[in-house]
Each structure stands twice: as C-alpha cells, then as structure tokens.
Amino acid sequence: MDADRLVHEAWPAYEQQPHDGWIFRCAGGVTKRANSVLPVGLPADLPGAIAAAEAFYAERGLPCVFSMGPGAPAGLDEELERRGYALVDPTLVMAGTPKGEPVPGVRIEERPWPEWLETWWAVDGRYGSGLEEAARICAGVPAWYAAYEEDGVPLAVGRGVPQGDTLGIYCMATLPSARRRGLGRAVLRGLVARAGGGPAYLVVTAGNAGAQALYRSEGFEIAGRYHYRVR
C-alpha cells in the first residue's frame, strides 16, 4: 500500500507546486497534511530543495512543514532535525478489510452538508476560522459523507474516499456528549457498506489509543507510520 500517495490524493491541497520530485502543498494553513512538503525521493540538490520549500511557505505566511512518510528519502529526517525542525504528530496508518453493514440512522451523501461540517469542525476544528478551507479540501475529490443523526443533528460523522479498490476513511469525529454509544462504529460500518466492502485504510494519531482500539476491533491493523517535521 502506497500510503504517501493515498493520503495525498484523498486529502488534496488546492495549491500544489512540484519541485524536483517533491510537492509543496498549501491549503490556507488548514491541517498539516494539506500544508506540507511531500518529499518523495531524493532531489538532485537537497539543500536547494529545502531552501525552496522554506521560501514557498514563507511567501504564504506559513511554517515550513515536511510530511515524513515511507517515501521520504533516507537522511532527510536527520537533516531536518539538525536544522532545528521539531518532530510532531506521530501518526499510524491502519489498514484492513473491515466489516460493513448499513446502519439505521446513518445518513450518507456525496457532499458534506452544513450540519455535517459543523459537527466535524466542533470536534476537529483546531484551525480557528478555517472551516471554509477545510470544506474546499474535502470537495477536492469524490467522497461519501456519513453521519449518525438524531432529530436531524449529526452526532458522529466520517468521510469515505473511494480510491480504486481501496477506501480511505477520514474525518471520523463524534461529539463528546454522544461518545461511548457505538456511533463512530456505526458511521464506519456505513461507509464500508457504501463502498461495497473490500480493503480500507485510515490514519490516526499514535497517542489516540481509544480510536486505535475501535479500529482494531473492526479489522484494522497498523500498516505504516509517518510524522511531521516543523520548522
């Protein structure tokens, strides 16, 4: 599984600039995933490529961030550390063939509706007023948007991105007042059922043991890891 490519394509920055095999990505500063360098392969001029990346983000008023996945060239992580880049957000890629079944109460649409966005942002809105940019990222590729609703209010949400025979699962979020009711599980199973089953993957922070336990119980196991280097 090419996790670098899958994650890059499923959560697409709306501004992308190639540089010597790398991709500089920008989406208004919303999420590191869409506002970081994807350093796949070793450029001909490594110091020059790092300098170009730093200039790209400086021009946009953003910190220079590198996404350090399996495709990152050997030695880059150590070079960035030497330059004072901090290691942040160690993340797991989990993959498997999970269970899927339509669940009563789970609504699935092909575009995020306002209440879906509000629920997701209420849980994952770490970027202040960036909801408009986040919605633009979501709309960058075809996807399904699922929510477990009560009285028209989404209590748990998720996003499924069909990528060939693989389903990418993103934006899993449950309102704090609705947790420990199995609603996240219902959303996950609904998305898998909508895709017709088959292999799937998701990403989860290394410190989120609760979410990892849920995903393991649904058939996911650790398939890879990545982290970020932030200047």
PDB file of C-alpha atoms in Angstrom:
ATOM      1  CA  MET A   1       0.000   0.000   0.000  1.00  0.00           C
ATOM      2  CA  ASP A   2       1.421   3.369  -1.067  1.00  0.00           C
ATOM      3  CA  ALA A   3       0.287   5.337   1.980  1.00  0.00           C
ATOM      4  CA  ASP A   4       2.017   8.555   0.894  1.00  0.00           C
ATOM      5  CA  ARG A   5       0.117   8.621  -2.396  1.00  0.00           C
ATOM      6  CA  LEU A   6      -3.230   7.534  -0.974  1.00  0.00           C
ATOM      7  CA  VAL A   7      -3.246  10.140   1.782  1.00  0.00           C
ATOM      8  CA  HIS A   8      -2.005  12.840  -0.606  1.00  0.00           C
ATOM      9  CA  GLU A   9      -4.788  12.115  -3.093  1.00  0.00           C
ATOM     10  CA  ALA A  10      -7.579  11.690  -0.532  1.00  0.00           C
ATOM     11  CA  TRP A  11      -6.874  14.975   1.293  1.00  0.00           C
ATOM     12  CA  PRO A  12      -5.755  17.190  -1.598  1.00  0.00           C
ATOM     13  CA  ALA A  13      -4.229  20.619  -1.109  1.00  0.00           C
ATOM     14  CA  TYR A  14      -5.816  23.019  -3.571  1.00  0.00           C
ATOM     15  CA  GLU A  15      -2.429  24.591  -4.257  1.00  0.00           C
ATOM     16  CA  GLN A  16       0.367  22.223  -5.273  1.00  0.00           C
ATOM     17  CA  GLN A  17       3.785  23.088  -6.665  1.00  0.00           C
ATOM     18  CA  PRO A  18       6.201  20.370  -7.835  1.00  0.00           C
ATOM     19  CA  HIS A  19       9.910  20.808  -7.150  1.00  0.00           C
ATOM     20  CA  ASP A  20      12.484  18.227  -8.216  1.00  0.00           C
ATOM     21  CA  GLY A  21      10.249  15.283  -7.351  1.00  0.00           C
ATOM     22  CA  TRP A  22       8.798  16.867  -4.207  1.00  0.00           C
ATOM     23  CA  ILE A  23       5.381  18.508  -3.914  1.00  0.00           C
ATOM     24  CA  PHE A  24       4.854  21.716  -1.956  1.00  0.00           C
ATOM     25  CA  ARG A  25       1.226  21.752  -0.738  1.00  0.00           C
ATOM     26  CA  CYS A  26      -0.829  24.637   0.595  1.00  0.00           C
ATOM     27  CA  ALA A  27      -4.480  24.958   1.638  1.00  0.00           C
ATOM     28  CA  GLY A  28      -4.761  28.089   3.723  1.00  0.00           C
ATOM     29  CA  GLY A  29      -2.905  26.579   6.666  1.00  0.00           C
ATOM     30  CA  VAL A  30      -5.705  24.089   7.455  1.00  0.00           C
ATOM     31  CA  THR A  31      -4.167  20.755   8.511  1.00  0.00           C
ATOM     32  CA  LYS A  32      -0.506  19.840   8.217  1.00  0.00           C
ATOM     33  CA  ARG A  33      -1.475  17.148   5.741  1.00  0.00           C
ATOM     34  CA  ALA A  34      -2.512  19.741   3.150  1.00  0.00           C
ATOM     35  CA  ASN A  35       0.115  22.318   4.111  1.00  0.00           C
ATOM     36  CA  SER A  36       3.346  20.383   3.986  1.00  0.00           C
ATOM     37  CA  VAL A  37       6.039  19.140   1.674  1.00  0.00           C
ATOM     38  CA  LEU A  38       5.538  15.640   0.308  1.00  0.00           C
ATOM     39  CA  PRO A  39       9.217  14.658  -0.082  1.00  0.00           C
ATOM     40  CA  VAL A  40       9.091  11.550  -2.239  1.00  0.00           C
ATOM     41  CA  GLY A  41      12.573  10.657  -3.431  1.00  0.00           C
ATOM     42  CA  LEU A  42      15.919  12.399  -3.150  1.00  0.00           C
ATOM     43  CA  PRO A  43      16.234  15.668  -5.114  1.00  0.00           C
ATOM     44  CA  ALA A  44      19.382  16.445  -7.074  1.00  0.00           C
ATOM     45  CA  ASP A  45      20.094  19.363  -4.742  1.00  0.00           C
ATOM     46  CA  LEU A  46      18.861  18.575  -1.222  1.00  0.00           C
ATOM     47  CA  PRO A  47      19.869  21.888   0.444  1.00  0.00           C
ATOM     48  CA  GLY A  48      18.389  23.775  -2.515  1.00  0.00           C
ATOM     49  CA  ALA A  49      15.120  21.843  -2.279  1.00  0.00           C
ATOM     50  CA  ILE A  50      14.818  22.550   1.452  1.00  0.00           C
ATOM     51  CA  ALA A  51      15.522  26.236   0.820  1.00  0.00           C
ATOM     52  CA  ALA A  52      12.882  26.319  -1.928  1.00  0.00           C
ATOM     53  CA  ALA A  53      10.349  24.729   0.414  1.00  0.00           C
ATOM     54  CA  GLU A  54      11.110  27.243   3.154  1.00  0.00           C
ATOM     55  CA  ALA A  55      10.685  30.104   0.671  1.00  0.00           C
ATOM     56  CA  PHE A  56       7.375  28.676  -0.615  1.00  0.00           C
ATOM     57  CA  TYR A  57       5.797  28.621   2.856  1.00  0.00           C
ATOM     58  CA  ALA A  58       7.371  31.901   3.969  1.00  0.00           C
ATOM     59  CA  GLU A  59       5.733  33.623   0.996  1.00  0.00           C
ATOM     60  CA  ARG A  60       2.377  32.351   2.259  1.00  0.00           C
ATOM     61  CA  GLY A  61       2.963  33.228   5.896  1.00  0.00           C
ATOM     62  CA  LEU A  62       3.043  29.581   6.964  1.00  0.00           C
ATOM     63  CA  PRO A  63       5.603  27.451   8.813  1.00  0.00           C
ATOM     64  CA  CYS A  64       7.614  25.061   6.683  1.00  0.00           C
ATOM     65  CA  VAL A  65       6.399  21.504   7.380  1.00  0.00           C
ATOM     66  CA  PHE A  66       7.575  18.190   5.949  1.00  0.00           C
ATOM     67  CA  SER A  67       5.392  15.066   5.913  1.00  0.00           C
ATOM     68  CA  MET A  68       7.786  12.223   6.690  1.00  0.00           C
ATOM     69  CA  GLY A  69       6.216   9.033   5.364  1.00  0.00           C
ATOM     70  CA  PRO A  70       7.593   5.810   3.922  1.00  0.00           C
ATOM     71  CA  GLY A  71       8.595   7.532   0.683  1.00  0.00           C
ATOM     72  CA  ALA A  72      10.775  10.179   2.328  1.00  0.00           C
ATOM     73  CA  PRO A  73      14.413   9.890   1.239  1.00  0.00           C
ATOM     74  CA  ALA A  74      16.970   8.398   3.612  1.00  0.00           C
ATOM     75  CA  GLY A  75      18.769  11.024   5.639  1.00  0.00           C
ATOM     76  CA  LEU A  76      16.151  13.780   5.242  1.00  0.00           C
ATOM     77  CA  ASP A  77      14.685  13.301   8.711  1.00  0.00           C
ATOM     78  CA  GLU A  78      18.130  13.595  10.308  1.00  0.00           C
ATOM     79  CA  GLU A  79      18.968  16.640   8.196  1.00  0.00           C
ATOM     80  CA  LEU A  80      15.764  18.411   9.210  1.00  0.00           C
ATOM     81  CA  GLU A  81      16.406  17.577  12.860  1.00  0.00           C
ATOM     82  CA  ARG A  82      19.911  19.013  12.520  1.00  0.00           C
ATOM     83  CA  ARG A  83      18.359  22.203  11.157  1.00  0.00           C
ATOM     84  CA  GLY A  84      16.107  22.525  14.186  1.00  0.00           C
ATOM     85  CA  TYR A  85      12.861  21.077  12.801  1.00  0.00           C
ATOM     86  CA  ALA A  86      10.722  19.580  15.555  1.00  0.00           C
ATOM     87  CA  LEU A  87       9.139  16.129  15.259  1.00  0.00           C
ATOM     88  CA  VAL A  88       5.375  16.410  15.779  1.00  0.00           C
ATOM     89  CA  ASP A  89       2.183  14.364  15.407  1.00  0.00           C
ATOM     90  CA  PRO A  90       3.471  10.798  15.026  1.00  0.00           C
ATOM     91  CA  THR A  91       0.674   9.062  13.138  1.00  0.00           C
ATOM     92  CA  LEU A  92      -0.304   5.488  12.351  1.00  0.00           C
ATOM     93  CA  VAL A  93      -1.679   4.201   9.071  1.00  0.00           C
ATOM     94  CA  MET A  94      -4.085   1.348   9.800  1.00  0.00           C
ATOM     95  CA  ALA A  95      -5.440  -0.949   7.099  1.00  0.00           C
ATOM     96  CA  GLY A  96      -7.636  -3.999   6.799  1.00  0.00           C
ATOM     97  CA  THR A  97     -10.825  -5.429   5.377  1.00  0.00           C
ATOM     98  CA  PRO A  98     -13.384  -4.156   7.868  1.00  0.00           C
ATOM     99  CA  LYS A  99     -16.980  -5.167   8.400  1.00  0.00           C
ATOM    100  CA  GLY A 100     -19.596  -3.184   6.571  1.00  0.00           C
ATOM    101  CA  GLU A 101     -23.335  -3.008   7.074  1.00  0.00           C
ATOM    102  CA  PRO A 102     -25.990  -0.345   6.541  1.00  0.00           C
ATOM    103  CA  VAL A 103     -26.940   1.041   9.951  1.00  0.00           C
ATOM    104  CA  PRO A 104     -30.311   2.694  10.684  1.00  0.00           C
ATOM    105  CA  GLY A 105     -29.824   6.346  11.473  1.00  0.00           C
ATOM    106  CA  VAL A 106     -26.678   6.722   9.335  1.00  0.00           C
ATOM    107  CA  ARG A 107     -27.138   9.197   6.503  1.00  0.00           C
ATOM    108  CA  ILE A 108     -24.698   9.134   3.585  1.00  0.00           C
ATOM    109  CA  GLU A 109     -24.396  11.876   0.962  1.00  0.00           C
ATOM    110  CA  GLU A 110     -21.924  12.662  -1.815  1.00  0.00           C
ATOM    111  CA  ARG A 111     -21.258  16.169  -0.496  1.00  0.00           C
ATOM    112  CA  PRO A 112     -20.880  17.483   3.054  1.00  0.00           C
ATOM    113  CA  TRP A 113     -23.950  19.345   4.237  1.00  0.00           C
ATOM    114  CA  PRO A 114     -23.761  22.265   6.683  1.00  0.00           C
ATOM    115  CA  GLU A 115     -24.622  20.235   9.774  1.00  0.00           C
ATOM    116  CA  TRP A 116     -22.071  17.556   8.874  1.00  0.00           C
ATOM    117  CA  LEU A 117     -19.379  20.216   8.616  1.00  0.00           C
ATOM    118  CA  GLU A 118     -20.472  21.823  11.890  1.00  0.00           C
ATOM    119  CA  THR A 119     -20.218  18.536  13.797  1.00  0.00           C
ATOM    120  CA  TRP A 120     -16.855  17.637  12.312  1.00  0.00           C
ATOM    121  CA  TRP A 121     -15.473  21.107  12.969  1.00  0.00           C
ATOM    122  CA  ALA A 122     -16.817  21.115  16.532  1.00  0.00           C
ATOM    123  CA  VAL A 123     -14.587  18.097  17.243  1.00  0.00           C
ATOM    124  CA  ASP A 124     -11.641  18.598  14.890  1.00  0.00           C
ATOM    125  CA  GLY A 125     -11.632  22.345  14.348  1.00  0.00           C
ATOM    126  CA  ARG A 126      -8.098  23.041  15.507  1.00  0.00           C
ATOM    127  CA  TYR A 127      -7.626  25.781  12.965  1.00  0.00           C
ATOM    128  CA  GLY A 128      -9.876  28.629  14.119  1.00  0.00           C
ATOM    129  CA  SER A 129     -11.782  30.074  11.204  1.00  0.00           C
ATOM    130  CA  GLY A 130     -10.536  27.565   8.638  1.00  0.00           C
ATOM    131  CA  LEU A 131     -13.813  25.731   8.027  1.00  0.00           C
ATOM    132  CA  GLU A 132     -14.177  27.192   4.534  1.00  0.00           C
ATOM    133  CA  GLU A 133     -10.705  25.949   3.577  1.00  0.00           C
ATOM    134  CA  ALA A 134     -11.424  22.544   5.120  1.00  0.00           C
ATOM    135  CA  ALA A 135     -14.639  22.228   3.117  1.00  0.00           C
ATOM    136  CA  ARG A 136     -12.696  23.121  -0.028  1.00  0.00           C
ATOM    137  CA  ILE A 137     -10.158  20.372   0.694  1.00  0.00           C
ATOM    138  CA  CYS A 138     -12.971  17.858   1.190  1.00  0.00           C
ATOM    139  CA  ALA A 139     -14.549  18.834  -2.120  1.00  0.00           C
ATOM    140  CA  GLY A 140     -11.281  18.258  -3.981  1.00  0.00           C
ATOM    141  CA  VAL A 141     -12.064  14.595  -4.719  1.00  0.00           C
ATOM    142  CA  PRO A 142     -15.241  12.468  -4.921  1.00  0.00           C
ATOM    143  CA  ALA A 143     -16.162  11.173  -1.490  1.00  0.00           C
ATOM    144  CA  TRP A 144     -19.010   9.998   0.700  1.00  0.00           C
ATOM    145  CA  TYR A 145     -20.062  11.820   3.856  1.00  0.00           C
ATOM    146  CA  ALA A 146     -21.724   9.821   6.608  1.00  0.00           C
ATOM    147  CA  ALA A 147     -23.420  10.943   9.797  1.00  0.00           C
ATOM    148  CA  TYR A 148     -25.348   9.248  12.561  1.00  0.00           C
ATOM    149  CA  GLU A 149     -28.237  11.629  13.134  1.00  0.00           C
ATOM    150  CA  GLU A 150     -30.797  12.125  15.856  1.00  0.00           C
ATOM    151  CA  ASP A 151     -33.505  14.733  15.283  1.00  0.00           C
ATOM    152  CA  GLY A 152     -31.563  15.957  12.266  1.00  0.00           C
ATOM    153  CA  VAL A 153     -28.401  16.574  14.282  1.00  0.00           C
ATOM    154  CA  PRO A 154     -25.237  14.659  13.276  1.00  0.00           C
ATOM    155  CA  LEU A 155     -23.750  13.172  16.448  1.00  0.00           C
ATOM    156  CA  ALA A 156     -20.956  11.262  14.700  1.00  0.00           C
ATOM    157  CA  VAL A 157     -19.501  11.801  11.239  1.00  0.00           C
ATOM    158  CA  GLY A 158     -16.989  10.324   8.823  1.00  0.00           C
ATOM    159  CA  ARG A 159     -15.769  10.675   5.246  1.00  0.00           C
ATOM    160  CA  GLY A 160     -15.031   7.839   2.837  1.00  0.00           C
ATOM    161  CA  VAL A 161     -12.867   8.324  -0.259  1.00  0.00           C
ATOM    162  CA  PRO A 162     -13.039   5.613  -2.940  1.00  0.00           C
ATOM    163  CA  GLN A 163      -9.543   5.122  -4.363  1.00  0.00           C
ATOM    164  CA  GLY A 164      -9.643   2.275  -6.861  1.00  0.00           C
ATOM    165  CA  ASP A 165     -10.379  -0.870  -4.879  1.00  0.00           C
ATOM    166  CA  THR A 166      -9.403   0.819  -1.610  1.00  0.00           C
ATOM    167  CA  LEU A 167     -11.498   3.002   0.685  1.00  0.00           C
ATOM    168  CA  GLY A 168      -9.809   5.845   2.563  1.00  0.00           C
ATOM    169  CA  ILE A 169     -11.582   6.788   5.784  1.00  0.00           C
ATOM    170  CA  TYR A 170     -11.193  10.331   7.090  1.00  0.00           C
ATOM    171  CA  CYS A 171     -12.828  12.914   9.358  1.00  0.00           C
ATOM    172  CA  MET A 172     -14.056  10.409  11.938  1.00  0.00           C
ATOM    173  CA  ALA A 173     -15.474  12.507  14.771  1.00  0.00           C
ATOM    174  CA  THR A 174     -18.099  12.084  17.498  1.00  0.00           C
ATOM    175  CA  LEU A 175     -19.488  14.881  19.648  1.00  0.00           C
ATOM    176  CA  PRO A 176     -18.258  14.493  23.248  1.00  0.00           C
ATOM    177  CA  SER A 177     -21.822  14.239  24.576  1.00  0.00           C
ATOM    178  CA  ALA A 178     -22.552  11.281  22.264  1.00  0.00           C
ATOM    179  CA  ARG A 179     -19.480   9.144  22.875  1.00  0.00           C
ATOM    180  CA  ARG A 180     -19.429   5.547  24.148  1.00  0.00           C
ATOM    181  CA  ARG A 181     -22.641   4.735  22.287  1.00  0.00           C
ATOM    182  CA  GLY A 182     -21.081   2.989  19.295  1.00  0.00           C
ATOM    183  CA  LEU A 183     -21.958   5.800  16.910  1.00  0.00           C
ATOM    184  CA  GLY A 184     -18.470   6.079  15.427  1.00  0.00           C
ATOM    185  CA  ARG A 185     -18.567   2.351  14.748  1.00  0.00           C
ATOM    186  CA  ALA A 186     -21.944   2.756  13.036  1.00  0.00           C
ATOM    187  CA  VAL A 187     -20.581   5.515  10.785  1.00  0.00           C
ATOM    188  CA  LEU A 188     -17.509   3.452   9.926  1.00  0.00           C
ATOM    189  CA  ARG A 189     -19.573   0.400   9.027  1.00  0.00           C
ATOM    190  CA  GLY A 190     -21.951   2.521   6.979  1.00  0.00           C
ATOM    191  CA  LEU A 191     -19.103   3.927   4.894  1.00  0.00           C
ATOM    192  CA  VAL A 192     -17.608   0.481   4.334  1.00  0.00           C
ATOM    193  CA  ALA A 193     -21.009  -0.848   3.265  1.00  0.00           C
ATOM    194  CA  ARG A 194     -21.443   2.073   0.864  1.00  0.00           C
ATOM    195  CA  ALA A 195     -18.124   1.115  -0.749  1.00  0.00           C
ATOM    196  CA  GLY A 196     -19.250  -2.495  -1.118  1.00  0.00           C
ATOM    197  CA  GLY A 197     -16.640  -3.872   1.264  1.00  0.00           C
ATOM    198  CA  GLY A 198     -13.032  -4.570   0.375  1.00  0.00           C
ATOM    199  CA  PRO A 199      -9.759  -3.139   1.679  1.00  0.00           C
ATOM    200  CA  ALA A 200      -9.737   0.130   3.570  1.00  0.00           C
ATOM    201  CA  TYR A 201      -7.275   2.303   5.450  1.00  0.00           C
ATOM    202  CA  LEU A 202      -7.301   5.254   7.818  1.00  0.00           C
ATOM    203  CA  VAL A 203      -4.857   7.398   9.744  1.00  0.00           C
ATOM    204  CA  VAL A 204      -4.924   8.008  13.483  1.00  0.00           C
ATOM    205  CA  THR A 205      -2.548   9.809  15.814  1.00  0.00           C
ATOM    206  CA  ALA A 206      -0.207   7.485  17.686  1.00  0.00           C
ATOM    207  CA  GLY A 207      -1.479   8.748  21.037  1.00  0.00           C
ATOM    208  CA  ASN A 208      -5.174   8.069  20.386  1.00  0.00           C
ATOM    209  CA  ALA A 209      -5.385   4.635  21.987  1.00  0.00           C
ATOM    210  CA  GLY A 210      -9.181   4.659  22.175  1.00  0.00           C
ATOM    211  CA  ALA A 211      -9.648   5.164  18.448  1.00  0.00           C
ATOM    212  CA  GLN A 212      -6.998   2.546  17.684  1.00  0.00           C
ATOM    213  CA  ALA A 213      -8.852   0.002  19.826  1.00  0.00           C
ATOM    214  CA  LEU A 214     -12.067   0.709  17.929  1.00  0.00           C
ATOM    215  CA  TYR A 215     -10.373   0.314  14.576  1.00  0.00           C
ATOM    216  CA  ARG A 216      -8.648  -2.919  15.607  1.00  0.00           C
ATOM    217  CA  SER A 217     -11.996  -4.348  16.662  1.00  0.00           C
ATOM    218  CA  GLU A 218     -13.248  -3.566  13.152  1.00  0.00           C
ATOM    219  CA  GLY A 219     -10.407  -5.394  11.413  1.00  0.00           C
ATOM    220  CA  PHE A 220      -7.714  -2.724  11.035  1.00  0.00           C
ATOM    221  CA  GLU A 221      -4.054  -3.239  11.936  1.00  0.00           C
ATOM    222  CA  ILE A 222      -1.018  -0.953  11.780  1.00  0.00           C
ATOM    223  CA  ALA A 223       0.333  -0.879   8.230  1.00  0.00           C
ATOM    224  CA  GLY A 224       2.681   2.109   8.382  1.00  0.00           C
ATOM    225  CA  ARG A 225       3.685   5.257  10.203  1.00  0.00           C
ATOM    226  CA  TYR A 226       4.553   8.859   9.454  1.00  0.00           C
ATOM    227  CA  HIS A 227       5.248  12.078  11.300  1.00  0.00           C
ATOM    228  CA  TYR A 228       5.852  15.719  10.548  1.00  0.00           C
ATOM    229  CA  ARG A 229       8.923  17.901  10.840  1.00  0.00           C
ATOM    230  CA  VAL A 230       8.025  21.516  11.605  1.00  0.00           C
ATOM    231  CA  ARG A 231      10.437  24.410  11.410  1.00  0.00           C
TER     232      ARG A 231
END
